[in-house]
Coordinates of C-alpha atoms and ligand atoms in Angstrom, one line a residue:
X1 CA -19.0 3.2 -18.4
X2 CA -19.4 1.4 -21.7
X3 CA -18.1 -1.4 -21.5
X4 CA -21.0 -4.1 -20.8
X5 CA -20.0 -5.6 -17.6
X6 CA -19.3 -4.9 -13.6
X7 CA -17.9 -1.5 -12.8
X8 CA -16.4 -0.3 -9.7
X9 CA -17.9 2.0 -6.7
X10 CA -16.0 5.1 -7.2
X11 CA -17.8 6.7 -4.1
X12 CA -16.1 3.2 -2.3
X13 CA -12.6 3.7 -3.5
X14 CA -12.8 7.4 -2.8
X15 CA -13.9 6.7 0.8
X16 CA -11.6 4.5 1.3
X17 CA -8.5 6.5 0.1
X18 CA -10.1 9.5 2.1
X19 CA -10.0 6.9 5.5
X20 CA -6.4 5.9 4.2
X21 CA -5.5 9.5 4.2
X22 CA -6.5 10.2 7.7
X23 CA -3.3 7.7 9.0
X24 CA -0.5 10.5 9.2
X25 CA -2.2 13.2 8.0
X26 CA -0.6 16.5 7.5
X27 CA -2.1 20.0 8.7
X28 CA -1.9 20.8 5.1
X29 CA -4.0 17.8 3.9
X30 CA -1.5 15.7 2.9
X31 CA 0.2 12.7 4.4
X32 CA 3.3 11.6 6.3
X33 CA 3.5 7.9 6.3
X34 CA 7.5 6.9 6.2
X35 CA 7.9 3.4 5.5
X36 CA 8.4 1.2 9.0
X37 CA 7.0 3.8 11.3
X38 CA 3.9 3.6 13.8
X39 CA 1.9 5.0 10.8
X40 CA 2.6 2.8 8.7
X41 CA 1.5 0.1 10.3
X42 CA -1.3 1.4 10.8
X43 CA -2.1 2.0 7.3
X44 CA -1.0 -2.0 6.9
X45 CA -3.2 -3.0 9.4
X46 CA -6.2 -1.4 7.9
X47 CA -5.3 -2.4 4.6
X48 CA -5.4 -6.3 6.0
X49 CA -8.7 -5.5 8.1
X50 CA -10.2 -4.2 4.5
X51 CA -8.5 -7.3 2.3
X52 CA -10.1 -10.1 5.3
X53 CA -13.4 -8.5 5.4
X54 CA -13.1 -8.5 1.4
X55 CA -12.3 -12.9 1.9
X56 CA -8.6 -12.6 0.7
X57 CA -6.1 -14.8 2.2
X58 CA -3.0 -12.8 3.5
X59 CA 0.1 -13.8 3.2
X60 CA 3.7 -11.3 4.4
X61 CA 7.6 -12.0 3.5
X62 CA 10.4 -11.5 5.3
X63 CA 10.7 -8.1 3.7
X64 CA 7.1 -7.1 4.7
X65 CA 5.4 -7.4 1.4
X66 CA 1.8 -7.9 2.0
X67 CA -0.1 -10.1 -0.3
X68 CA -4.1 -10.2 -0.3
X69 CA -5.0 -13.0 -2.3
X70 CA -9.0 -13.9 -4.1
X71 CA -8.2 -17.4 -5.3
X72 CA -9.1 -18.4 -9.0
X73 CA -10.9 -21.2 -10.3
X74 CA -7.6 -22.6 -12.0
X75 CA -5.7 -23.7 -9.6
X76 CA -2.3 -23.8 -12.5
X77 CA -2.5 -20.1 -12.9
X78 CA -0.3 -17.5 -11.2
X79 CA -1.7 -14.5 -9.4
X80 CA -2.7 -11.3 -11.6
X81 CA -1.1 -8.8 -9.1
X82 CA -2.1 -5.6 -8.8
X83 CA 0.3 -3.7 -6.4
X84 CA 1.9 -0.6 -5.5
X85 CA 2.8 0.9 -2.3
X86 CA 1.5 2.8 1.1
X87 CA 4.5 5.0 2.9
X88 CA 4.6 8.4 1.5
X89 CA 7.4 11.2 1.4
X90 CA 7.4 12.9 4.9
X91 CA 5.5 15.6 2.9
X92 CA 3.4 13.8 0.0
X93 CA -0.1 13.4 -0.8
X94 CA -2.7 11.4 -0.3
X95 CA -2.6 9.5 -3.8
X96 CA 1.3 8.5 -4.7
X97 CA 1.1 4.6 -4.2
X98 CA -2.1 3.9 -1.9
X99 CA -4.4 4.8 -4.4
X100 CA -3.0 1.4 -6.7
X101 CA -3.6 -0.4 -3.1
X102 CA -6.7 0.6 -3.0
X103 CA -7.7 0.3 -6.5
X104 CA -6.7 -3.1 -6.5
X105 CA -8.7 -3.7 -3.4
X106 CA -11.8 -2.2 -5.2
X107 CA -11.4 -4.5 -8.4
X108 CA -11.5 -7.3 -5.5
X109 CA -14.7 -6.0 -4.0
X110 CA -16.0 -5.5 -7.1
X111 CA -15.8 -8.9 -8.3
X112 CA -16.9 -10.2 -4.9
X113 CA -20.6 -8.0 -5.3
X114 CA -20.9 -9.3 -8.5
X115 CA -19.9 -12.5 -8.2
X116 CA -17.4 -13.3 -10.9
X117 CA -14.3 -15.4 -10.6
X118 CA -11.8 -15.4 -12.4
X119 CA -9.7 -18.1 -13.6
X120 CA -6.1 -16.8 -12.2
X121 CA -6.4 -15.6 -9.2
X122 CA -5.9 -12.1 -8.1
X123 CA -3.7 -10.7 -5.6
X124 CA -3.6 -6.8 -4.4
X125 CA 0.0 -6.3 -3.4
X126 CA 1.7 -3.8 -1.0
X127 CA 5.2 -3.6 -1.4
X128 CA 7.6 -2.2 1.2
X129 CA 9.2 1.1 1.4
X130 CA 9.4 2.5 -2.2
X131 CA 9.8 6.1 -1.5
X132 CA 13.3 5.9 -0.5
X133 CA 12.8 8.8 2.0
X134 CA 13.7 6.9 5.5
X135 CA 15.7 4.1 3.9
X136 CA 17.6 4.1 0.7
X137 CA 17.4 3.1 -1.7
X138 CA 13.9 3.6 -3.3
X139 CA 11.3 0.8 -4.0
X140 CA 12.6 -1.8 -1.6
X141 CA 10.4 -4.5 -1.0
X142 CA 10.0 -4.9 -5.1
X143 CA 14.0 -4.4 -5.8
X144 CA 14.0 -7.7 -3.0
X145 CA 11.2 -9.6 -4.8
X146 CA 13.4 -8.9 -8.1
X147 CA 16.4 -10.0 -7.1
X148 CA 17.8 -6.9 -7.8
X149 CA 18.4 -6.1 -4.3
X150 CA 19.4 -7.9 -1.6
X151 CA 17.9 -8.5 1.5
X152 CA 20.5 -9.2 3.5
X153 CA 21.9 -5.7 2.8
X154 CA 18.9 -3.9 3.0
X155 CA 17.8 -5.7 6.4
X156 CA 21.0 -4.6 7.6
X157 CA 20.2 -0.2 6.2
X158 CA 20.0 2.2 8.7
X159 CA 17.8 5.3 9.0
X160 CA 19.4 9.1 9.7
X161 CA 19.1 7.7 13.5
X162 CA 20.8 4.7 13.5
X163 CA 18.0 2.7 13.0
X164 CA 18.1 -0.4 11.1
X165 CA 14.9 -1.9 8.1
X166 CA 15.5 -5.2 10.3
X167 CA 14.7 -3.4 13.8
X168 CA 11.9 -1.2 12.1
X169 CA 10.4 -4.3 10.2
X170 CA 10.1 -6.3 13.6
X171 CA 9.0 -3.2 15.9
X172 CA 5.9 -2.7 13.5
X173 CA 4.9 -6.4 13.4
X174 CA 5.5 -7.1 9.6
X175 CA 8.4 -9.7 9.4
X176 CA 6.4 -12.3 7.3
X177 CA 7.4 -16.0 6.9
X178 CA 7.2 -16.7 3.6
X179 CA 10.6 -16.3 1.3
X180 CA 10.9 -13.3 -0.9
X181 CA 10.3 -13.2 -4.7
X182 CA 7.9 -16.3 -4.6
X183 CA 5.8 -17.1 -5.8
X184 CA 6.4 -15.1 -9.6
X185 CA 3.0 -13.2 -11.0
X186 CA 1.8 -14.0 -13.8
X187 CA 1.0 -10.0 -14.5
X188 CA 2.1 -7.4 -12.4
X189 CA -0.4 -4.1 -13.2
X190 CA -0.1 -1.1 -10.9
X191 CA -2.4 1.7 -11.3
X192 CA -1.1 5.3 -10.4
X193 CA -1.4 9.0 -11.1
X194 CA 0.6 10.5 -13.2
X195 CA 2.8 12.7 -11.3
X196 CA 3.2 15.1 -13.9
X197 CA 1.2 17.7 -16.4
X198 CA 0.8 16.4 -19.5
X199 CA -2.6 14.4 -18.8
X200 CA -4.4 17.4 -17.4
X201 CA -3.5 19.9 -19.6
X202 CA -4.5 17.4 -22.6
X203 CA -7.8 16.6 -20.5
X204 CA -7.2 12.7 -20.8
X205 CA -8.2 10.3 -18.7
X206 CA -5.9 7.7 -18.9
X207 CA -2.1 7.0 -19.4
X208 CA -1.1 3.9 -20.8
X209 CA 2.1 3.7 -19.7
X210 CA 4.5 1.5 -22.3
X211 CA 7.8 2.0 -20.5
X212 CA 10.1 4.0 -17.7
X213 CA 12.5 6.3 -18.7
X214 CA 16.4 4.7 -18.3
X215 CA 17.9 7.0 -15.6
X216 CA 21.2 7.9 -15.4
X217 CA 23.2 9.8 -11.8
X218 CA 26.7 11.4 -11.8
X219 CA 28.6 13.3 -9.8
X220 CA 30.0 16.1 -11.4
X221 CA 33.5 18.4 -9.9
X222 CA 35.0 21.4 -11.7
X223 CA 38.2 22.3 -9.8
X224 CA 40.6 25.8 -10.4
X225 CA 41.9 28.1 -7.6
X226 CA 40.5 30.2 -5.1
X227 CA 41.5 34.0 -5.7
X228 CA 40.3 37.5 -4.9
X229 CA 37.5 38.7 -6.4
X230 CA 39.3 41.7 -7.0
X231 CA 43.1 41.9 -7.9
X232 CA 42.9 38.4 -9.7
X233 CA 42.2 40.2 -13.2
X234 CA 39.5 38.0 -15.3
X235 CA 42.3 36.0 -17.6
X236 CA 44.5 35.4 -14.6
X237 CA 41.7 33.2 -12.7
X238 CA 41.1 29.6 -13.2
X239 CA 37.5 30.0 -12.3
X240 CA 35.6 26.7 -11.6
X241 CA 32.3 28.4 -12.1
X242 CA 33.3 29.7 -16.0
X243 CA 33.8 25.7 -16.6
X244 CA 31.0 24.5 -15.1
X245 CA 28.1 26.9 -16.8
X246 CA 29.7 26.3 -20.1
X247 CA 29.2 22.7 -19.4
X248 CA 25.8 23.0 -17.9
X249 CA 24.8 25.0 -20.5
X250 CA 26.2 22.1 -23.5
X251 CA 24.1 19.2 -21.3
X252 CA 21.0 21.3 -21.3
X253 CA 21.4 21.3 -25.3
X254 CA 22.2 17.6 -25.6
X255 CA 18.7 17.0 -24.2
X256 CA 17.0 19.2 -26.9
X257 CA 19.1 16.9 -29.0
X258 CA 18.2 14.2 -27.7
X259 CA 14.5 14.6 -28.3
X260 CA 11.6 15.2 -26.2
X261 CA 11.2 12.3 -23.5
X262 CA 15.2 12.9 -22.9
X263 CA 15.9 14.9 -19.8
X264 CA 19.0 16.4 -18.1
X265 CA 18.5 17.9 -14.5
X266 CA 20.7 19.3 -12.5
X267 CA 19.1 19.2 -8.9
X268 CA 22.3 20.5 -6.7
X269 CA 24.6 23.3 -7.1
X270 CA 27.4 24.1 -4.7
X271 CA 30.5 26.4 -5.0
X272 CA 33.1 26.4 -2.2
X273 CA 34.1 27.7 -0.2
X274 CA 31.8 29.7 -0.8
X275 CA 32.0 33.6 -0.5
X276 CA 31.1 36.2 -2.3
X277 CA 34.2 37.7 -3.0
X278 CA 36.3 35.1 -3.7
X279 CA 36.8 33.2 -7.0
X280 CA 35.3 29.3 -5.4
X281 CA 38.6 26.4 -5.5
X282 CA 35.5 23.4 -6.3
X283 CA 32.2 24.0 -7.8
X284 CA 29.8 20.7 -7.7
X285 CA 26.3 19.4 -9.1
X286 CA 24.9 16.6 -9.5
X287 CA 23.8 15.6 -13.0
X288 CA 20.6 13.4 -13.5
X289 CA 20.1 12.2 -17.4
X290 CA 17.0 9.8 -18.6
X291 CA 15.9 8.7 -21.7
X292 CA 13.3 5.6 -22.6
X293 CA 15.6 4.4 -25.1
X294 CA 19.2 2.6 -23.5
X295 CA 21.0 3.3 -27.2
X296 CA 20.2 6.8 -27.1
X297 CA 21.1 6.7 -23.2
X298 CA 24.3 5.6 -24.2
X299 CA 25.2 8.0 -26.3
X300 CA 24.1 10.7 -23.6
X301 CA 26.2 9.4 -21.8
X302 CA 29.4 9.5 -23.5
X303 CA 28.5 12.7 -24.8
X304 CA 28.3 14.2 -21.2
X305 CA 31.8 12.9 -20.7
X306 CA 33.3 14.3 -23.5
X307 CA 31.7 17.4 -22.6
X308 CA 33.2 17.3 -19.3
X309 CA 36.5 17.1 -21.1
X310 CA 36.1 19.6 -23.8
X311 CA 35.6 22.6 -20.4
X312 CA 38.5 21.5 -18.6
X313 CA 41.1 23.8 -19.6
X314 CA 43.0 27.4 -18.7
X315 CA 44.2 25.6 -15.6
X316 CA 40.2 24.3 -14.3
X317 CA 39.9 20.1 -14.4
X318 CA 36.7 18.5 -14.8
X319 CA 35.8 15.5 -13.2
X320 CA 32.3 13.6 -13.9
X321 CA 31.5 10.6 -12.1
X322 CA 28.6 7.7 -12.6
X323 CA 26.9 7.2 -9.6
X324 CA 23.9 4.9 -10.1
X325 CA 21.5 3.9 -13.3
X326 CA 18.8 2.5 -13.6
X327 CA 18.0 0.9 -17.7
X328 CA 15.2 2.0 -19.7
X329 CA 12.1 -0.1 -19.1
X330 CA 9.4 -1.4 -21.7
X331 CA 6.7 -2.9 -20.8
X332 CA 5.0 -6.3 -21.4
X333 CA 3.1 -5.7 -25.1
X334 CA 0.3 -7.9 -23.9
X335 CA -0.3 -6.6 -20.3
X336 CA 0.0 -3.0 -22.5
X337 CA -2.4 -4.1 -25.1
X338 CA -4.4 -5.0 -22.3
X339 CA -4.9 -1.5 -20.9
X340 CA -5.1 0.6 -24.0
X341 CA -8.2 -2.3 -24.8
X342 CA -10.0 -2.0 -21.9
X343 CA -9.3 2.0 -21.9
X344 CA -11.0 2.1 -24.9
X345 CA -14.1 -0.6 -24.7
X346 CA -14.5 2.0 -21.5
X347 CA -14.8 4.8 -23.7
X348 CA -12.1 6.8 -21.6
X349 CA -10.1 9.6 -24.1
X350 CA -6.5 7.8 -23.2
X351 CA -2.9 8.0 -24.8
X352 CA 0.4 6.4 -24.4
X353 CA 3.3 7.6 -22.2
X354 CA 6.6 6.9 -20.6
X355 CA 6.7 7.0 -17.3
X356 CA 9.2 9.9 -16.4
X357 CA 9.7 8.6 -12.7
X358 CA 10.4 5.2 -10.9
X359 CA 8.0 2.4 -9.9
X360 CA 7.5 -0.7 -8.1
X361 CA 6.8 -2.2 -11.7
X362 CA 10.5 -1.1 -12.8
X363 CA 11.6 -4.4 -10.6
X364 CA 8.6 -6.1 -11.2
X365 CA 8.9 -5.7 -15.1
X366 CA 12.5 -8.2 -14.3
X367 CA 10.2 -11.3 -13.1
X368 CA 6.6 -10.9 -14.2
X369 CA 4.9 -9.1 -17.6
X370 CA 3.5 -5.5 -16.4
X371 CA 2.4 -2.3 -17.4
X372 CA 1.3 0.7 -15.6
X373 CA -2.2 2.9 -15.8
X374 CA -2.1 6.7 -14.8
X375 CA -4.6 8.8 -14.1
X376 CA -4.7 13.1 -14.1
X377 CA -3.0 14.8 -11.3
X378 CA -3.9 18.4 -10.4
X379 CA -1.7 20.6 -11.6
X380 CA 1.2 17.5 -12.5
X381 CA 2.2 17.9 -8.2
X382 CA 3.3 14.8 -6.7
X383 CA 5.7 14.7 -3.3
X384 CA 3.5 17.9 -2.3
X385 CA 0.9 17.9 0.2
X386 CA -1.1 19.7 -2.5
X387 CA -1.3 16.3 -4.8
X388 CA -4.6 15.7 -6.2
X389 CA -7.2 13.4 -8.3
X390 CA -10.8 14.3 -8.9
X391 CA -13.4 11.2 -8.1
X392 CA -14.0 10.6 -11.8
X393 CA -10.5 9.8 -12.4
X394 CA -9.8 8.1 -9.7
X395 CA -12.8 5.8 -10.8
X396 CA -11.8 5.7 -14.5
X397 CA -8.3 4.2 -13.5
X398 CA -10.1 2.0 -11.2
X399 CA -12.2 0.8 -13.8
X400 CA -9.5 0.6 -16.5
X401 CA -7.5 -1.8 -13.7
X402 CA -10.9 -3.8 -13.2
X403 CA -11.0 -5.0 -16.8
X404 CA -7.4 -5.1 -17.6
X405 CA -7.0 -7.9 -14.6
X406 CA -10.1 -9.7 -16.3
X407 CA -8.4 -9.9 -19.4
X408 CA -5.3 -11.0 -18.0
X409 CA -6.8 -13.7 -15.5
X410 CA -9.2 -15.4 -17.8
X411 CA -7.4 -14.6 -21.6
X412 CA -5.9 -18.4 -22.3
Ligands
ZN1 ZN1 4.4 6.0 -5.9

């Protein structure tokens, strides 16, 4: 480390994500910590043991948001937060979301062993239910603290068994008192890896991540007739499947078009009814299209539609239909600035990015200035049991979070 200064305890943080880890752990070495079940309160509960131990001051909403709070010396400030979240995917790792917990829990400890304080104070935040796996949809408790989402509705979701957030919330213990989406940060930073390959196989440390890719869902049907495979001679059939390949093929071009942060996935494929001699009536997919700029979104967009229209013919009709989106996110310049500095006065090798994938900081980004830091993932696996950091990494992140909130709590 560089930088003159304090600097974390990476062999503390790494401890402490192993003893994280250990709540739901997987035979395979990974973790399964659904939001609102037994493990997850347990991972809460240790979180809070850690954070009072640390001196914080907790404070829960009513959407189960946990806030540790180290109290500044200005008492006009608002909290720098430094959140992200600790239910996993019922197969994920042991990094996605409680490693920017605990990272923000080490910047914390750190200051406390050395003594500094900071003029805003700082706040490690854990925020509710972001995988999406039990309840949809994704990133709960910050989509609430937004405003984006309402809580009403989502205390009233239910899981695949009929269970409801509300029910869950309450069973575990973490209906808080205090009103959701109050008080606002005054920087939201949220450290996490990177989920993908292009940090390790460019052996750099850290991401600094300027923005989230705008993300587009449809719903896409291709309908004809269902005929024999056999007597139905090829320019007799109206053959769903010839539409929809011609038209997956077209949206796989627009996003070589479209550049190289534009993406077009098409994650599930279904013909029906489904046998292997008959010509299928329906073919479906679902169409997934991101870019980090909401112009060229746009133009994706209507582009896929016309598409759509262009294969419907010789008796097949093509039907495309929005679903949900998500806009392009940029991040705060300052809270960004603030990262590729400290990055740098670190001496850690670091670049720019878009994040590819959702975050907590996509709502948080609606009510406070943030940016995100990522870190190397082995191998670019995230949701996989198999997700890993190396200790150095881990620590670099830490570190690039430490002096970013020291920026941000004390600049004027
Ligand atoms: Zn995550």
């Amino acid at each position: 480390v560089k930088a003159v200064g304090p600097s974390i305890d990476g062999k503390r943080l790494w401890q402490s994500l192993m003893q994280m880890g250990r709540i739901g752990a997987t035979l395979k070495g990974g973790v399964c910590r659904l939001a609102l079940t037994d493990e997850d309160r347990q991972s809460r509960d240790l979180f809070i043991e850690w954070c009072r131990a640390a001196g914080c001051e907790i404070r829960i909403d009513r959407v189960g948001n946990i806030f540790a709070r180290r109290a500044g010396t200005d008492r006009s400030r608002s909290a720098i937060v430094l959140g992200s979240h600790l239910d996993s995917q019922p197969t994920g790792g042991r990094f996605d979301g409680v490693y920017g917990v605990l990272a923000g829990l080490e910047v914390i400890r750190t200051l406390n062993d050395a003594g500094i304080a900071t003029k805003a104070p700082i706040e490690v935040a854990v925020w509710t239910s972001e995988e999406g796996a039990r309840f949809a949809p994704a990133m709960i408790g910050s989509g609430v603290f937004s405003g984006r989402l309402s809580l009403e509705n989502i205390l009233a979701t239910r899981d695949r068994d009929g269970k409801s957030f509300a029910e869950e919330l309450r069973r575990i213990g973490y209906v808080g008192s205090h009103s959701v989406g109050a008080p606002r940060p005054g920087a939201h930073v949220e450290v996490h890896i990177e989920q993908g390959p292009h940090l390790e196989a460019e052996r750099t440390t850290i991401g600094v991540v300027t923005g989230v890719l705008g993300i587009r869902w449809y719903d896409v049907a291709a309908r004809g007739e269902a005929t024999h495979a056999g007597p139905t001679a090829m320019a007799l059939r109206r053959d769903p499947v010839k539409a929809a390949s011609a038209l997956i093929t077209r949206l796989y071009e627009l996003a070589d078009r479209y550049g190289p942060d534009a993406r077009v996935t098409i994650g599930t494929l279904d013909a029906a009814p489904g046998s292997r001699n008959t010509v299928p009536h329906t073919v479906r997919f679902s169409l997934d299209i991101r870019h980090p700029d909401l112009e060229q979104l746009e133009q994706m967009d209507s582009a896929a539609m016309s598409l759509a229209r262009a294969v419907s013919r010789g008796g097949v009709t093509v039907e495309i239909e929005p679903v949900w989106s998500s806009p392009p996110v940029r991040f705060d310049r300052r809270c960004v600035n603030a990262i590729r500095s400290a990055a740098a006065a670190l001496g850690y090798s670091h670049r720019d990015m878009i994040s590819g994938a959702g975050h907590d900081s996509v709502y948080l980004s609606y009510v406070a200035p943030t940016a995100m830091i990522f870190i190397p993932c082995a191998g670019g696996l995230s949701h996989n049991e198999d997700e890993s950091a190396s200790e150095e990494d881990v620590a670099a992140g830490a570190n690039v979070l430490l002096y970013t909130c020291l920026e941000l709590a004390n600049s004027a």
